[in-house]
mmCIF file of C-alpha atoms (C1' of nucleotides) in Angstrom:
data_model
loop_
_atom_site.group_PDB
_atom_site.id
_atom_site.type_symbol
_atom_site.label_atom_id
_atom_site.label_comp_id
_atom_site.label_asym_id
_atom_site.label_seq_id
_atom_site.Cartn_x
_atom_site.Cartn_y
_atom_site.Cartn_z
ATOM 1 C CA MET A 28 79.001 77.632 71.126
ATOM 2 C CA SER A 29 78.943 76.875 67.413
ATOM 3 C CA THR A 30 82.045 78.812 66.486
ATOM 4 C CA LYS A 31 84.702 77.936 63.955
ATOM 5 C CA ASN A 32 86.073 75.311 66.395
ATOM 6 C CA ALA A 33 83.150 72.959 65.957
ATOM 7 C CA ALA A 34 85.285 69.933 65.099
ATOM 8 C CA ASN A 35 88.827 71.085 65.871
ATOM 9 C CA PRO A 36 90.290 68.255 67.937
ATOM 10 C CA LEU A 37 92.928 70.626 69.343
ATOM 11 C CA ALA A 38 90.394 73.171 70.593
ATOM 12 C CA LEU A 39 90.141 73.544 74.338
ATOM 13 C CA GLU A 40 86.360 73.287 74.396
ATOM 14 C CA ASN A 41 86.479 69.837 72.802
ATOM 15 C CA GLN A 42 88.869 68.361 75.354
ATOM 16 C CA VAL A 43 87.360 65.897 77.788
ATOM 17 C CA CYS A 44 90.680 65.786 79.605
ATOM 18 C CA PHE A 45 90.738 69.522 80.161
ATOM 19 C CA SER A 46 87.283 69.327 81.725
ATOM 20 C CA LEU A 47 88.485 66.527 83.970
ATOM 21 C CA TYR A 48 91.601 68.485 84.881
ATOM 22 C CA SER A 49 89.695 71.700 85.622
ATOM 23 C CA ALA A 50 87.031 69.917 87.627
ATOM 24 C CA THR A 51 89.691 68.247 89.760
ATOM 25 C CA ASN A 52 91.485 71.529 90.409
ATOM 26 C CA ALA A 53 88.170 73.166 91.322
ATOM 27 C CA MET A 54 87.307 70.258 93.567
ATOM 28 C CA ILE A 55 90.578 70.502 95.466
ATOM 29 C CA ARG A 56 90.079 74.271 95.804
ATOM 30 C CA ALA A 57 86.592 73.650 97.190
ATOM 31 C CA TYR A 58 87.922 71.187 99.760
ATOM 32 C CA ARG A 59 90.538 73.659 100.961
ATOM 33 C CA PRO A 60 88.451 75.819 103.318
ATOM 34 C CA LEU A 61 86.889 72.706 104.840
ATOM 35 C CA LEU A 62 90.215 70.924 105.277
ATOM 36 C CA ASP A 63 91.940 74.034 106.592
ATOM 37 C CA GLU A 64 89.910 73.511 109.757
ATOM 38 C CA LEU A 65 91.663 70.175 110.187
ATOM 39 C CA SER A 66 94.945 71.636 108.908
ATOM 40 C CA LEU A 67 95.014 68.970 106.190
ATOM 41 C CA THR A 68 95.589 69.150 102.457
ATOM 42 C CA TYR A 69 93.432 67.064 100.161
ATOM 43 C CA PRO A 70 96.076 64.341 99.625
ATOM 44 C CA GLN A 71 96.696 64.267 103.371
ATOM 45 C CA TYR A 72 92.942 63.887 103.878
ATOM 46 C CA LEU A 73 92.964 60.897 101.523
ATOM 47 C CA VAL A 74 95.793 59.311 103.505
ATOM 48 C CA MET A 75 93.926 59.866 106.764
ATOM 49 C CA MET A 76 90.806 58.267 105.263
ATOM 50 C CA VAL A 77 92.761 55.129 104.470
ATOM 51 C CA LEU A 78 94.455 55.040 107.868
ATOM 52 C CA TRP A 79 91.177 55.542 109.709
ATOM 53 C CA GLN A 80 89.900 52.476 107.897
ATOM 54 C CA GLU A 81 93.026 50.330 107.911
ATOM 55 C CA PRO A 82 95.502 51.090 110.678
ATOM 56 C CA GLY A 83 98.812 49.267 110.512
ATOM 57 C CA ILE A 84 99.002 49.483 106.727
ATOM 58 C CA SER A 85 102.329 49.763 104.889
ATOM 59 C CA VAL A 86 103.454 52.594 102.606
ATOM 60 C CA LYS A 87 103.281 50.212 99.673
ATOM 61 C CA THR A 88 99.675 49.186 100.337
ATOM 62 C CA LEU A 89 98.710 52.776 101.020
ATOM 63 C CA GLY A 90 100.260 53.736 97.710
ATOM 64 C CA GLU A 91 98.334 51.018 95.884
ATOM 65 C CA LYS A 92 95.064 52.249 97.345
ATOM 66 C CA LEU A 93 95.727 55.899 96.505
ATOM 67 C CA HIS A 94 97.645 55.239 93.262
ATOM 68 C CA LEU A 95 100.579 57.241 94.599
ATOM 69 C CA ASP A 96 104.224 56.289 95.040
ATOM 70 C CA SER A 97 106.746 56.688 97.851
ATOM 71 C CA GLY A 98 108.139 59.841 96.264
ATOM 72 C CA THR A 99 104.808 61.465 97.044
ATOM 73 C CA LEU A 100 103.885 59.586 100.199
ATOM 74 C CA THR A 101 107.118 59.604 102.195
ATOM 75 C CA PRO A 102 107.353 63.407 102.601
ATOM 76 C CA LEU A 103 103.578 63.656 103.035
ATOM 77 C CA LEU A 104 103.644 61.065 105.828
ATOM 78 C CA LYS A 105 106.547 62.861 107.473
ATOM 79 C CA ARG A 106 104.455 66.020 107.546
ATOM 80 C CA LEU A 107 101.554 64.111 109.108
ATOM 81 C CA GLU A 108 104.012 62.693 111.629
ATOM 82 C CA THR A 109 105.277 66.188 112.425
ATOM 83 C CA LYS A 110 101.674 67.217 113.091
ATOM 84 C CA GLU A 111 101.483 64.157 115.349
ATOM 85 C CA LEU A 112 98.523 62.746 113.469
ATOM 86 C CA VAL A 113 100.319 59.624 112.248
ATOM 87 C CA SER A 114 103.065 57.340 113.549
ATOM 88 C CA ARG A 115 105.566 55.733 111.178
ATOM 89 C CA GLY A 116 106.777 52.533 112.816
ATOM 90 C CA ARG A 117 108.710 49.616 111.400
ATOM 91 C CA SER A 118 107.429 46.089 110.896
ATOM 92 C CA GLU A 119 109.137 43.594 113.170
ATOM 93 C CA LEU A 120 108.910 40.837 110.600
ATOM 94 C CA ASP A 121 110.405 42.940 107.811
ATOM 95 C CA GLU A 122 112.499 45.932 108.723
ATOM 96 C CA ARG A 123 111.947 47.462 105.300
ATOM 97 C CA VAL A 124 108.254 48.135 105.686
ATOM 98 C CA ARG A 125 106.778 51.065 107.529
ATOM 99 C CA VAL A 126 103.744 50.358 109.697
ATOM 100 C CA LEU A 127 101.447 53.369 109.663
ATOM 101 C CA HIS A 128 99.062 54.207 112.468
ATOM 102 C CA VAL A 129 96.902 57.185 113.385
ATOM 103 C CA THR A 130 97.636 58.744 116.747
ATOM 104 C CA ASP A 131 94.941 59.701 119.242
ATOM 105 C CA ALA A 132 94.917 63.196 117.779
ATOM 106 C CA GLY A 133 94.569 61.666 114.320
ATOM 107 C CA ARG A 134 91.655 59.577 115.504
ATOM 108 C CA GLN A 135 89.954 62.680 116.869
ATOM 109 C CA LEU A 136 90.188 64.334 113.468
ATOM 110 C CA HIS A 137 87.893 61.603 112.166
ATOM 111 C CA GLN A 138 85.052 63.072 114.195
ATOM 112 C CA GLN A 139 85.628 66.522 112.775
ATOM 113 C CA ALA A 140 85.820 65.069 109.275
ATOM 114 C CA LEU A 141 82.452 63.359 109.421
ATOM 115 C CA SER A 142 80.572 66.372 108.087
ATOM 116 C CA ILE A 143 82.894 67.022 105.165
ATOM 117 C CA PRO A 144 81.416 64.612 102.594
ATOM 118 C CA GLU A 145 77.955 66.119 102.988
ATOM 119 C CA GLN A 146 79.325 69.677 102.764
ATOM 120 C CA MET A 147 81.173 68.795 99.569
ATOM 121 C CA ARG A 148 78.133 67.065 98.115
ATOM 122 C CA CYS A 149 76.278 70.350 98.489
ATOM 123 C CA LYS A 150 79.066 72.338 96.899
ATOM 124 C CA VAL A 151 79.231 70.185 93.778
ATOM 125 C CA GLY A 152 75.483 69.913 93.476
ATOM 126 C CA GLY A 153 73.845 67.480 91.126
ATOM 127 C CA THR A 154 71.670 64.514 91.927
ATOM 128 C CA LEU A 155 72.994 61.354 93.514
ATOM 129 C CA GLU A 156 72.506 59.627 90.171
ATOM 130 C CA GLU A 157 74.661 62.195 88.395
ATOM 131 C CA LEU A 158 77.396 61.880 91.002
ATOM 132 C CA ALA A 159 77.282 58.098 90.818
ATOM 133 C CA GLN A 160 77.529 58.324 87.061
ATOM 134 C CA LEU A 161 80.446 60.753 87.206
ATOM 135 C CA LYS A 162 82.238 58.414 89.596
ATOM 136 C CA GLN A 163 81.590 55.401 87.402
ATOM 137 C CA LEU A 164 82.833 57.160 84.260
ATOM 138 C CA CYS A 165 85.978 58.331 86.083
ATOM 139 C CA ASP A 166 86.640 54.846 87.461
ATOM 140 C CA HIS A 167 86.198 53.376 84.017
ATOM 141 C CA ALA A 168 88.529 55.906 82.415
ATOM 142 C CA PHE A 169 91.080 55.325 85.159
ATOM 143 C CA ALA A 170 90.967 51.561 84.662
ATOM 144 C CA MET A 171 91.464 51.930 80.916
ATOM 145 C CA LEU A 172 94.326 54.393 81.278
ATOM 146 C CA ASN A 173 96.086 52.177 83.802
ATOM 147 C CA SER A 174 96.215 49.087 81.622
ATOM 148 C CA GLY A 175 97.580 50.019 78.247
ATOM 149 C CA GLU A 176 94.777 48.384 76.309
ATOM 150 C CA ALA A 177 93.646 50.500 73.413
ATOM 151 C CA THR A 178 90.146 50.371 72.040
ATOM 152 C CA SER A 179 90.360 50.474 68.312
ATOM 153 C CA CYS A 180 93.665 52.073 67.335
ATOM 154 C CA GLU A 181 97.094 50.611 66.725
ATOM 155 C CA MET A 182 95.370 47.351 65.879
ATOM 156 C CA MET B 2 82.165 45.228 96.951
ATOM 157 C CA SER B 3 79.523 45.007 99.690
ATOM 158 C CA THR B 4 81.908 45.181 102.612
ATOM 159 C CA LYS B 5 81.393 46.905 105.931
ATOM 160 C CA ASN B 6 81.937 50.257 104.178
ATOM 161 C CA ALA B 7 78.659 50.154 102.321
ATOM 162 C CA ALA B 8 77.492 53.552 103.559
ATOM 163 C CA ASN B 9 80.574 55.006 105.230
ATOM 164 C CA PRO B 10 80.826 58.520 103.789
ATOM 165 C CA LEU B 11 84.518 58.643 104.707
ATOM 166 C CA ALA B 12 85.411 55.444 102.854
ATOM 167 C CA LEU B 13 87.647 55.869 99.852
ATOM 168 C CA GLU B 14 85.463 53.766 97.577
ATOM 169 C CA ASN B 15 82.507 56.090 98.140
ATOM 170 C CA GLN B 16 84.369 59.262 97.173
ATOM 171 C CA VAL B 17 83.432 60.764 93.827
ATOM 172 C CA CYS B 18 86.216 63.284 94.280
ATOM 173 C CA PHE B 19 88.849 60.621 94.721
ATOM 174 C CA SER B 20 87.746 59.015 91.457
ATOM 175 C CA LEU B 21 87.977 62.387 89.752
ATOM 176 C CA TYR B 22 91.400 63.018 91.258
ATOM 177 C CA SER B 23 92.744 59.575 90.312
ATOM 178 C CA ALA B 24 91.353 59.759 86.797
ATOM 179 C CA THR B 25 93.007 63.145 86.271
ATOM 180 C CA ASN B 26 96.364 61.886 87.536
ATOM 181 C CA ALA B 27 96.090 58.830 85.294
ATOM 182 C CA MET B 28 95.128 61.008 82.362
ATOM 183 C CA ILE B 29 98.147 63.253 82.806
ATOM 184 C CA ARG B 30 100.369 60.168 83.108
ATOM 185 C CA ALA B 31 98.885 58.809 79.888
ATOM 186 C CA TYR B 32 99.590 62.078 78.074
ATOM 187 C CA ARG B 33 103.212 62.073 79.186
ATOM 188 C CA PRO B 34 104.740 59.668 76.635
ATOM 189 C CA LEU B 35 102.871 61.429 73.834
ATOM 190 C CA LEU B 36 103.850 64.906 74.988
ATOM 191 C CA ASP B 37 107.444 63.898 75.665
ATOM 192 C CA GLU B 38 107.832 63.772 71.890
ATOM 193 C CA LEU B 39 107.002 67.471 71.805
ATOM 194 C CA SER B 40 108.937 68.066 75.042
ATOM 195 C CA LEU B 41 105.802 69.531 76.590
ATOM 196 C CA THR B 42 104.073 68.920 79.896
ATOM 197 C CA TYR B 43 100.293 68.676 79.977
ATOM 198 C CA PRO B 44 99.775 72.225 81.307
ATOM 199 C CA GLN B 45 102.226 73.501 78.686
ATOM 200 C CA TYR B 46 100.238 71.598 76.054
ATOM 201 C CA LEU B 47 97.072 73.345 77.240
ATOM 202 C CA VAL B 48 98.787 76.724 76.925
ATOM 203 C CA MET B 49 99.986 75.896 73.426
ATOM 204 C CA MET B 50 96.458 74.861 72.427
ATOM 205 C CA VAL B 51 95.146 78.261 73.469
ATOM 206 C CA LEU B 52 97.967 80.126 71.755
ATOM 207 C CA TRP B 53 97.550 78.154 68.532
ATOM 208 C CA GLN B 54 93.923 79.286 68.518
ATOM 209 C CA GLU B 55 94.343 82.818 69.807
ATOM 210 C CA PRO B 56 97.743 84.375 69.221
ATOM 211 C CA GLY B 57 98.330 87.758 70.808
ATOM 212 C CA ILE B 58 96.390 86.860 73.939
ATOM 213 C CA SER B 59 97.315 88.275 77.369
ATOM 214 C CA VAL B 60 98.335 86.312 80.472
ATOM 215 C CA LYS B 61 95.099 87.363 82.116
ATOM 216 C CA THR B 62 92.891 86.071 79.297
ATOM 217 C CA LEU B 63 94.957 82.907 79.046
ATOM 218 C CA GLY B 64 94.472 82.398 82.760
ATOM 219 C CA GLU B 65 90.735 82.873 82.462
ATOM 220 C CA LYS B 66 90.533 80.256 79.733
ATOM 221 C CA LEU B 67 92.643 77.713 81.617
ATOM 222 C CA HIS B 68 91.412 78.657 85.107
ATOM 223 C CA LEU B 69 95.015 79.247 86.202
ATOM 224 C CA ASP B 70 96.682 82.301 87.736
ATOM 225 C CA SER B 71 99.895 84.177 87.064
ATOM 226 C CA GLY B 72 101.666 82.280 89.824
ATOM 227 C CA THR B 73 101.284 79.188 87.681
ATOM 228 C CA LEU B 74 101.451 80.756 84.243
ATOM 229 C CA THR B 75 104.383 83.151 84.528
ATOM 230 C CA PRO B 76 107.040 80.497 85.218
ATOM 231 C CA LEU B 77 105.394 78.093 82.765
ATOM 232 C CA LEU B 78 105.458 80.735 80.015
ATOM 233 C CA LYS B 79 109.079 81.516 80.804
ATOM 234 C CA ARG B 80 109.908 77.847 80.272
ATOM 235 C CA LEU B 81 108.064 77.868 76.948
ATOM 236 C CA GLU B 82 109.995 81.020 76.045
ATOM 237 C CA THR B 83 113.284 79.316 76.953
ATOM 238 C CA LYS B 84 112.322 76.474 74.597
ATOM 239 C CA GLU B 85 111.668 79.182 71.999
ATOM 240 C CA LEU B 86 108.097 78.024 71.466
ATOM 241 C CA VAL B 87 106.481 81.218 72.741
ATOM 242 C CA SER B 88 107.333 84.914 72.781
ATOM 243 C CA ARG B 89 106.338 87.116 75.705
ATOM 244 C CA GLY B 90 106.001 90.646 74.372
ATOM 245 C CA ARG B 91 104.461 93.738 75.906
ATOM 246 C CA SER B 92 101.340 95.518 74.750
ATOM 247 C CA GLU B 93 102.078 98.964 73.360
ATOM 248 C CA LEU B 94 98.788 100.365 74.606
ATOM 249 C CA ASP B 95 99.250 99.061 78.139
ATOM 250 C CA GLU B 96 102.746 98.298 79.311
ATOM 251 C CA ARG B 97 101.407 96.016 82.047
ATOM 252 C CA VAL B 98 100.017 93.334 79.785
ATOM 253 C CA ARG B 99 102.056 90.607 78.170
ATOM 254 C CA VAL B 100 101.228 89.771 74.564
ATOM 255 C CA LEU B 101 101.796 86.070 73.968
ATOM 256 C CA HIS B 102 102.629 84.607 70.579
ATOM 257 C CA VAL B 103 103.785 81.229 69.312
ATOM 258 C CA THR B 104 107.095 81.257 67.461
ATOM 259 C CA ASP B 105 107.641 79.444 64.168
ATOM 260 C CA ALA B 106 108.915 76.444 66.117
ATOM 261 C CA GLY B 107 105.811 76.607 68.270
ATOM 262 C CA ARG B 108 103.628 76.681 65.182
ATOM 263 C CA GLN B 109 105.378 73.591 63.837
ATOM 264 C CA LEU B 110 104.542 71.733 67.027
ATOM 265 C CA HIS B 111 100.888 72.114 66.100
ATOM 266 C CA GLN B 112 101.382 69.724 63.196
ATOM 267 C CA GLN B 113 102.997 67.132 65.464
ATOM 268 C CA ALA B 114 100.199 67.551 67.987
ATOM 269 C CA LEU B 115 97.400 66.838 65.529
ATOM 270 C CA SER B 116 97.438 63.094 66.198
ATOM 271 C CA ILE B 117 97.415 63.379 69.984
ATOM 272 C CA PRO B 118 93.661 63.735 70.591
ATOM 273 C CA GLU B 119 92.919 60.552 68.648
ATOM 274 C CA GLN B 120 95.702 58.643 70.425
ATOM 275 C CA MET B 121 94.332 59.711 73.791
ATOM 276 C CA ARG B 122 90.783 58.827 72.793
ATOM 277 C CA CYS B 123 91.992 55.297 72.189
ATOM 278 C CA LYS B 124 93.809 55.138 75.499
ATOM 279 C CA VAL B 125 90.791 56.170 77.557
ATOM 280 C CA GLY B 126 88.422 54.024 75.545
ATOM 281 C CA GLY B 127 84.687 54.353 75.938
ATOM 282 C CA THR B 128 82.146 55.439 73.373
ATOM 283 C CA LEU B 129 81.860 59.005 72.160
ATOM 284 C CA GLU B 130 78.619 59.254 74.118
ATOM 285 C CA GLU B 131 80.341 58.218 77.334
ATOM 286 C CA LEU B 132 83.132 60.720 76.775
ATOM 287 C CA ALA B 133 80.661 63.480 76.000
ATOM 288 C CA GLN B 134 78.759 62.605 79.147
ATOM 289 C CA LEU B 135 81.916 62.584 81.262
ATOM 290 C CA LYS B 136 82.847 65.990 79.879
ATOM 291 C CA GLN B 137 79.401 67.389 80.551
ATOM 292 C CA LEU B 138 79.339 66.106 84.128
ATOM 293 C CA CYS B 139 82.816 67.550 84.773
ATOM 294 C CA ASP B 140 81.861 70.900 83.282
ATOM 295 C CA HIS B 141 78.728 70.981 85.400
ATOM 296 C CA ALA B 142 80.625 70.111 88.570
ATOM 297 C CA PHE B 143 83.234 72.732 87.743
ATOM 298 C CA ALA B 144 80.593 75.411 87.218
ATOM 299 C CA MET B 145 78.947 74.587 90.531
ATOM 300 C CA LEU B 146 82.215 74.552 92.456
ATOM 301 C CA ASN B 147 83.264 77.872 90.980
ATOM 302 C CA SER B 148 80.199 79.798 92.054
ATOM 303 C CA GLY B 149 79.546 79.200 95.702
ATOM 304 C CA GLU B 150 75.909 78.264 95.229
ATOM 305 C CA ALA B 151 74.933 75.280 97.336
ATOM 306 C CA THR B 152 72.149 72.947 96.355
ATOM 307 C CA SER B 153 70.196 72.184 99.467
ATOM 308 C CA CYS B 154 72.441 72.831 102.470
ATOM 309 C CA GLU B 155 73.087 75.939 104.505
ATOM 310 C CA MET B 156 69.779 77.265 103.258
ATOM 311 C "C1'" DC C 10 127.184 29.964 102.944
ATOM 312 C "C1'" DA C 11 127.830 33.286 99.047
ATOM 313 C "C1'" DC C 12 126.008 35.863 95.632
ATOM 314 C "C1'" DA C 13 122.537 37.495 92.389
ATOM 315 C "C1'" DC C 14 118.070 39.251 92.515
ATOM 316 C "C1'" DA C 15 113.868 41.302 94.280
ATOM 317 C "C1'" DT C 16 111.361 44.294 97.332
ATOM 318 C "C1'" DT C 17 110.374 48.415 100.305
ATOM 319 C "C1'" DA C 18 111.300 53.071 101.271
ATOM 320 C "C1'" DA C 19 113.825 57.145 100.937
ATOM 321 C "C1'" DT C 20 115.964 60.689 98.218
ATOM 322 C "C1'" DT C 21 116.614 64.066 94.441
ATOM 323 C "C1'" DG C 22 115.061 67.030 91.034
ATOM 324 C "C1'" DC C 23 111.576 69.363 88.385
ATOM 325 C "C1'" DG C 24 107.128 71.309 87.160
ATOM 326 C "C1'" DC C 25 103.012 72.498 88.499
ATOM 327 C "C1'" DG C 26 98.767 74.907 91.493
ATOM 328 C "C1'" DC C 27 97.846 78.314 94.399
ATOM 329 C "C1'" DA C 28 97.822 81.571 98.432
ATOM 330 C "C1'" DA C 29 100.007 85.684 99.671
ATOM 331 C "C1'" DT C 30 102.641 89.523 98.690
ATOM 332 C "C1'" DG C 31 105.078 92.881 95.866
ATOM 333 C "C1'" DT C 32 105.620 96.158 91.948
ATOM 334 C "C1'" DA C 33 104.773 98.884 88.213
ATOM 335 C "C1'" DA C 34 101.477 100.880 85.063
ATOM 336 C "C1'" DT C 35 96.948 102.619 84.401
ATOM 337 C "C1'" DA C 36 92.312 104.401 85.665
ATOM 338 C "C1'" DC C 37 89.506 107.083 88.501
ATOM 339 C "C1'" DC C 38 88.055 111.002 91.180
ATOM 340 C "C1'" DT C 39 87.527 115.596 92.796
ATOM 341 C "C1'" DA D 24 97.009 117.938 88.386
ATOM 342 C "C1'" DG D 25 97.431 115.019 92.556
ATOM 343 C "C1'" DG D 26 96.334 111.393 95.167
ATOM 344 C "C1'" DT D 27 93.974 106.920 95.541
ATOM 345 C "C1'" DA D 28 92.362 102.664 93.801
ATOM 346 C "C1'" DT D 29 92.629 99.196 90.502
ATOM 347 C "C1'" DT D 30 94.777 96.206 87.294
ATOM 348 C "C1'" DA D 31 98.353 93.022 85.249
ATOM 349 C "C1'" DC D 32 101.883 90.546 86.123
ATOM 350 C "C1'" DA D 33 105.888 88.800 88.930
ATOM 351 C "C1'" DT D 34 107.732 86.665 93.058
ATOM 352 C "C1'" DT D 35 107.953 83.657 97.075
ATOM 353 C "C1'" DG D 36 106.924 79.704 99.526
ATOM 354 C "C1'" DC D 37 104.873 75.265 100.174
ATOM 355 C "C1'" DG D 38 102.913 70.815 99.025
ATOM 356 C "C1'" DC D 39 102.135 67.725 95.888
ATOM 357 C "C1'" DG D 40 103.011 63.987 91.641
ATOM 358 C "C1'" DC D 41 106.226 61.495 89.532
ATOM 359 C "C1'" DA D 42 110.497 59.880 87.100
ATOM 360 C "C1'" DA D 43 114.888 58.289 88.348
ATOM 361 C "C1'" DT D 44 118.164 56.837 91.522
ATOM 362 C "C1'" DT D 45 119.859 55.004 95.861
ATOM 363 C "C1'" DA D 46 119.922 52.331 100.274
ATOM 364 C "C1'" DA D 47 118.666 48.785 103.058
ATOM 365 C "C1'" DT D 48 116.567 44.533 103.863
ATOM 366 C "C1'" DG D 49 114.902 40.146 102.423
ATOM 367 C "C1'" DT D 50 114.672 35.929 99.269
ATOM 368 C "C1'" DG D 51 116.231 32.351 96.427
ATOM 369 C "C1'" DT D 52 119.649 29.447 94.191
ATOM 370 C "C1'" DG D 53 123.640 26.864 93.476
#
DNA sequence: CACACATTAATTGCGCGCAATGTAATACCT
DNA sequence: AGGTATTACATTGCGCGCAATTAATGTGTG
């Protein structure tokens, strides 16, 4: 610390976004050994979490919850279907929409997944207050970034 | 808030990591229009930041700074070389190591990039204290995740 | 009913991240 | 010096993310 880059806005060590980016990469790496046991990737795990909670959901609604689009979700869901964890039906009222369900095997994975949050909480460390604060700051940043309102510039 | 998922550890809204992941994706999306002007991606922008600060660096050292490996960096650097922003020489003392330099064009990009940090700061909003806190919490989480020490589990 | 428009997914293409493996140059060891 | 281990980087393969485009279905309007 305290080098020539003290106030250089283009220095790596002053970049909040780089810290965010690196922490996310590290987080996904840390999930990997745990999720390997379920033969899931982290994004697949997120999809399963939503489907465990809300079976019968559409791709569109799933995408809104995860902030992902069909370009990401369609191939991912096909892979989950290939693993026979998810079924991709069609709505009878509207042939355009996919109706997503977990299979029995997918439902069984939920049991195996129950211990993962606690294992991850240990890996990241920190108090519950710190984690809650990190989450809140991320949610706030996300909300700002997703609705082009600027704070004080371009006035 | 206050639905049936109040304490469900496998509910999306209780996942710190999902907030981190979503905030990072949103952040990279927010950078895109700014970086398009420099025809850079966010990871390429990170590489340029390091090379602006430390010309002559090796791929290994670059990877240590960015927490990325040669599988990611080699093709990325080749793309920067194709754009004639970076040169990929060889060390004379050790023929294995690449010596990375920015070209004149790459150095000019630095001028154009100077306004980016401030523009992003406006997009994410929040006070400087909040941003500093977010950065510190991310750095702390990263450090924990990258050195397998657990806090209280598996003792 | 016909026709413009909107909506939902799927597809294509590209650039990461990263595990796993390969290759060439260097260091080490006796 | 000769053989082994290590190091630095490159390559391959796969799964995202996402912009852009396309296809199919549904809706609304005159």
